[in-house]
Amino acid sequence: RSSFSTLTKALAGELDASNIESAVFVCCSRVDALNHARVLRWELAVKLNRGCAVGGGSSTAKLVNESELFVVLLTQQLLLDANALFEVWMAMQQNLPIVTVMVSGAGYDYAEASAVYEDLPSQRPETAAELQQMLPDGVSVGTVGRMLHGNLTAIIALSWSPLASQNHLAALVDDITSRIKRRKNSSVSKVEMKRNRRFQEGAQRSNSAPPVQIPSDSVEATDDTAYVQAAAQDTVIGGDIDMRI
């Protein structure tokens, strides 16, 4: 795989037209935030040295499924973009961590968004009708709207001004990518906790297990006998732990 950090600006322009892979999926309204999303995707790809994706096209579902993190650009037109709302729903179905980014000057209003998500069919009927066509049977727009309300309104958004300096953009990218690292570290910690718990459970079982009884009329209780008893108990403990790891 070619390093993103070594790509020329010309190659960057070619890359911008397609999604190679999706470490981070950037969701946006195609009407007022597509260019912003492409800039952010490029910066994330350089930082991670991996491909990142912007929504759209037949491979969107696959790219969302492959992503480790899902970024939503909050702009006014997001509330009218059925494709973008569908992508957010897919991310929620995959239990992806979601990062919201408020694009300064793009007209996103939290109070308005909260009201729209809470009752999408009546607040945005055309968008709701378009979104319903994308959803699988048995999933209603009203349910999706309430899911959006419960998730997007509860997340503290990062702030991004596209007109600000490169340092501002770099800080945003650092904040987003650090969440991937924290998630990986958290996953490792959970695995270690489960492993330690299994060892502890195995040790508790061994302590409560009855000692191996050796008939007194067949073998005299000697130091060798005690060794056999200990070895028998160790076999039980070891077998239990090996099977559970």
Short mmCIF file of C-alpha atoms in Angstrom, two decimals, residues 17-205:
data_model
loop_
_atom_site.label_atom_id
_atom_site.label_comp_id
_atom_site.label_asym_id
_atom_site.label_seq_id
_atom_site.Cartn_x
_atom_site.Cartn_y
_atom_site.Cartn_z
CA ALA A 17 -12.65 11.05 -6.57
CA SER A 18 -12.74 7.56 -5.05
CA ASN A 19 -12.73 5.69 -1.76
CA ILE A 20 -9.92 3.16 -1.33
CA GLU A 21 -10.81 1.94 2.15
CA SER A 22 -12.42 3.37 5.25
CA ALA A 23 -10.58 3.69 8.53
CA VAL A 24 -12.78 6.72 9.19
CA PHE A 25 -16.05 7.36 7.39
CA VAL A 26 -16.93 11.06 6.96
CA CYS A 27 -20.66 11.66 6.61
CA CYS A 28 -22.02 14.95 5.28
CA SER A 29 -24.72 16.63 3.27
CA ARG A 30 -23.72 16.58 -0.39
CA VAL A 31 -25.35 19.99 -0.82
CA ASP A 32 -23.31 22.15 1.54
CA ALA A 33 -20.48 20.08 3.01
CA LEU A 34 -19.05 17.71 0.41
CA ASN A 35 -15.90 19.76 -0.19
CA HIS A 36 -15.34 20.11 3.56
CA ALA A 37 -15.73 16.34 3.94
CA ARG A 38 -13.17 15.67 1.22
CA VAL A 39 -10.64 17.99 2.86
CA LEU A 40 -11.15 16.28 6.22
CA ARG A 41 -10.94 12.82 4.65
CA TRP A 42 -7.63 13.70 3.05
CA GLU A 43 -6.14 15.05 6.28
CA LEU A 44 -7.31 11.98 8.22
CA ALA A 45 -5.83 9.66 5.59
CA VAL A 46 -2.45 11.41 5.80
CA LYS A 47 -2.50 11.31 9.60
CA LEU A 48 -3.47 7.63 9.80
CA ASN A 49 -1.59 6.56 6.66
CA ARG A 50 -4.76 4.70 5.73
CA GLY A 51 -7.66 5.30 3.40
CA CYS A 52 -10.72 7.13 4.68
CA ALA A 53 -14.10 7.49 2.99
CA VAL A 54 -16.74 10.07 2.19
CA GLY A 55 -20.30 8.82 1.79
CA GLY A 56 -21.99 8.22 -1.51
CA GLY A 57 -22.09 5.52 -4.14
CA SER A 58 -22.95 1.84 -4.17
CA SER A 59 -20.12 0.90 -1.79
CA THR A 60 -21.31 3.12 1.07
CA ALA A 61 -22.73 0.27 3.18
CA LYS A 62 -19.52 -1.74 2.81
CA LEU A 63 -17.36 1.24 3.75
CA VAL A 64 -19.45 2.05 6.82
CA ASN A 65 -19.18 -1.57 7.91
CA GLU A 66 -15.38 -1.50 7.57
CA SER A 67 -14.90 1.77 9.45
CA GLU A 68 -13.48 2.12 12.94
CA LEU A 69 -14.93 5.58 13.48
CA PHE A 70 -17.81 7.57 12.00
CA VAL A 71 -17.61 11.37 11.66
CA VAL A 72 -20.70 13.50 10.97
CA LEU A 73 -20.33 17.07 9.71
CA LEU A 74 -23.14 19.15 11.20
CA THR A 75 -24.50 21.62 8.64
CA GLN A 76 -27.93 23.05 7.88
CA GLN A 77 -28.56 20.76 4.92
CA LEU A 78 -27.82 17.61 6.91
CA LEU A 79 -31.43 17.67 8.15
CA LEU A 80 -32.66 17.51 4.55
CA ASP A 81 -30.22 14.89 3.24
CA ALA A 82 -31.81 11.45 3.36
CA ASN A 83 -28.60 9.76 2.19
CA ALA A 84 -26.60 11.26 5.03
CA LEU A 85 -29.24 10.37 7.63
CA PHE A 86 -29.29 6.82 6.28
CA GLU A 87 -25.52 6.60 6.69
CA VAL A 88 -25.81 7.74 10.31
CA TRP A 89 -28.45 5.06 10.89
CA MET A 90 -26.15 2.41 9.41
CA ALA A 91 -23.34 3.54 11.72
CA MET A 92 -25.65 3.25 14.72
CA GLN A 93 -26.64 -0.25 13.62
CA GLN A 94 -22.95 -1.19 13.56
CA ASN A 95 -22.39 0.40 17.01
CA LEU A 96 -19.62 2.54 15.56
CA PRO A 97 -18.28 5.34 17.74
CA ILE A 98 -19.67 8.59 16.33
CA VAL A 99 -17.90 11.95 16.36
CA THR A 100 -19.91 15.04 15.44
CA VAL A 101 -18.17 18.09 14.00
CA MET A 102 -19.94 21.44 13.96
CA VAL A 103 -18.90 23.30 10.81
CA SER A 104 -18.76 26.98 11.73
CA GLY A 105 -20.96 29.24 9.63
CA ALA A 106 -22.84 26.33 8.06
CA GLY A 107 -26.16 27.09 9.74
CA TYR A 108 -26.66 24.01 11.90
CA ASP A 109 -29.02 24.80 14.79
CA TYR A 110 -29.18 22.36 17.70
CA ALA A 111 -32.72 23.26 18.76
CA GLU A 112 -34.02 22.90 15.22
CA ALA A 113 -32.17 19.62 14.72
CA SER A 114 -33.54 18.21 17.97
CA ALA A 115 -37.11 19.01 16.92
CA VAL A 116 -36.59 17.52 13.45
CA TYR A 117 -35.05 14.27 14.70
CA GLU A 118 -37.78 13.84 17.30
CA ASP A 119 -40.55 13.92 14.69
CA LEU A 120 -38.90 13.48 11.30
CA PRO A 121 -42.04 12.46 9.32
CA SER A 122 -43.92 15.67 10.13
CA GLN A 123 -40.94 18.05 10.33
CA ARG A 124 -39.30 16.97 7.06
CA PRO A 125 -41.91 14.93 5.12
CA GLU A 126 -40.04 14.84 1.80
CA THR A 127 -36.79 13.78 3.43
CA ALA A 128 -38.67 11.22 5.52
CA ALA A 129 -40.32 9.72 2.43
CA GLU A 130 -36.97 9.43 0.65
CA LEU A 131 -35.33 7.91 3.72
CA GLN A 132 -38.14 5.37 4.14
CA GLN A 133 -37.37 4.00 0.67
CA MET A 134 -33.82 3.21 1.79
CA LEU A 135 -34.72 1.51 5.05
CA PRO A 136 -35.32 -2.25 5.29
CA ASP A 137 -38.83 -3.58 5.84
CA GLY A 138 -40.01 -3.19 9.40
CA VAL A 139 -37.91 -0.10 10.15
CA SER A 140 -39.86 3.15 10.28
CA VAL A 141 -38.61 6.67 9.71
CA GLY A 142 -40.04 7.68 13.07
CA THR A 143 -37.91 5.07 14.82
CA VAL A 144 -34.80 6.17 12.94
CA GLY A 145 -35.53 9.81 13.79
CA ARG A 146 -35.75 9.01 17.48
CA MET A 147 -32.47 7.09 17.25
CA LEU A 148 -30.86 10.11 15.61
CA HIS A 149 -32.26 12.33 18.34
CA GLY A 150 -30.96 10.06 21.08
CA ASN A 151 -27.47 9.85 19.58
CA LEU A 152 -26.62 13.05 17.72
CA THR A 153 -28.10 15.43 20.28
CA ALA A 154 -26.30 13.71 23.16
CA ILE A 155 -22.80 14.02 21.67
CA ILE A 156 -20.70 17.08 22.41
CA ALA A 157 -19.55 18.23 18.99
CA LEU A 158 -16.09 19.29 17.98
CA SER A 159 -15.83 22.62 16.20
CA TRP A 160 -14.24 23.26 12.82
CA SER A 161 -13.92 26.48 10.89
CA PRO A 162 -12.86 25.66 7.30
CA LEU A 163 -11.52 29.23 6.95
CA ALA A 164 -9.21 28.89 9.95
CA SER A 165 -5.51 28.03 9.86
CA GLN A 166 -3.95 24.68 9.05
CA ASN A 167 -3.05 24.37 12.72
CA HIS A 168 -6.75 24.48 13.58
CA LEU A 169 -7.46 21.67 11.11
CA ALA A 170 -4.49 19.65 12.39
CA ALA A 171 -5.82 19.94 15.95
CA LEU A 172 -9.22 18.67 14.80
CA VAL A 173 -7.63 15.71 13.02
CA ASP A 174 -5.54 14.90 16.11
CA ASP A 175 -8.67 14.93 18.25
CA ILE A 176 -10.51 12.58 15.90
CA THR A 177 -7.66 10.11 15.43
CA SER A 178 -6.92 10.00 19.17
CA ARG A 179 -10.37 8.51 19.65
CA ILE A 180 -9.43 5.54 17.49
CA LYS A 181 -6.36 4.95 19.67
CA ARG A 182 -8.39 5.26 22.87
CA ARG A 183 -10.94 2.80 21.54
CA LYS A 184 -8.24 0.27 20.68
CA ASN A 185 -6.62 0.67 24.10
CA SER A 186 -10.02 0.24 25.72
CA SER A 187 -10.62 -2.95 23.73
CA VAL A 188 -7.25 -4.37 24.82
CA SER A 189 -8.03 -3.51 28.45
CA LYS A 190 -11.37 -5.32 28.24
CA VAL A 191 -9.69 -8.44 26.84
CA GLU A 192 -7.13 -8.40 29.64
CA MET A 193 -9.87 -7.96 32.25
CA LYS A 194 -11.77 -10.96 30.87
CA ARG A 195 -8.61 -13.06 30.85
CA ASN A 196 -7.77 -12.13 34.45
CA ARG A 197 -11.33 -12.91 35.51
CA ARG A 198 -11.06 -16.38 33.96
CA PHE A 199 -7.83 -17.08 35.83
CA GLN A 200 -9.44 -15.94 39.08
CA GLU A 201 -12.47 -18.15 38.49
CA GLY A 202 -10.19 -21.10 37.80
CA ALA A 203 -8.24 -20.46 40.99
CA GLN A 204 -11.45 -20.24 43.02
CA ARG A 205 -12.63 -23.56 41.64
#
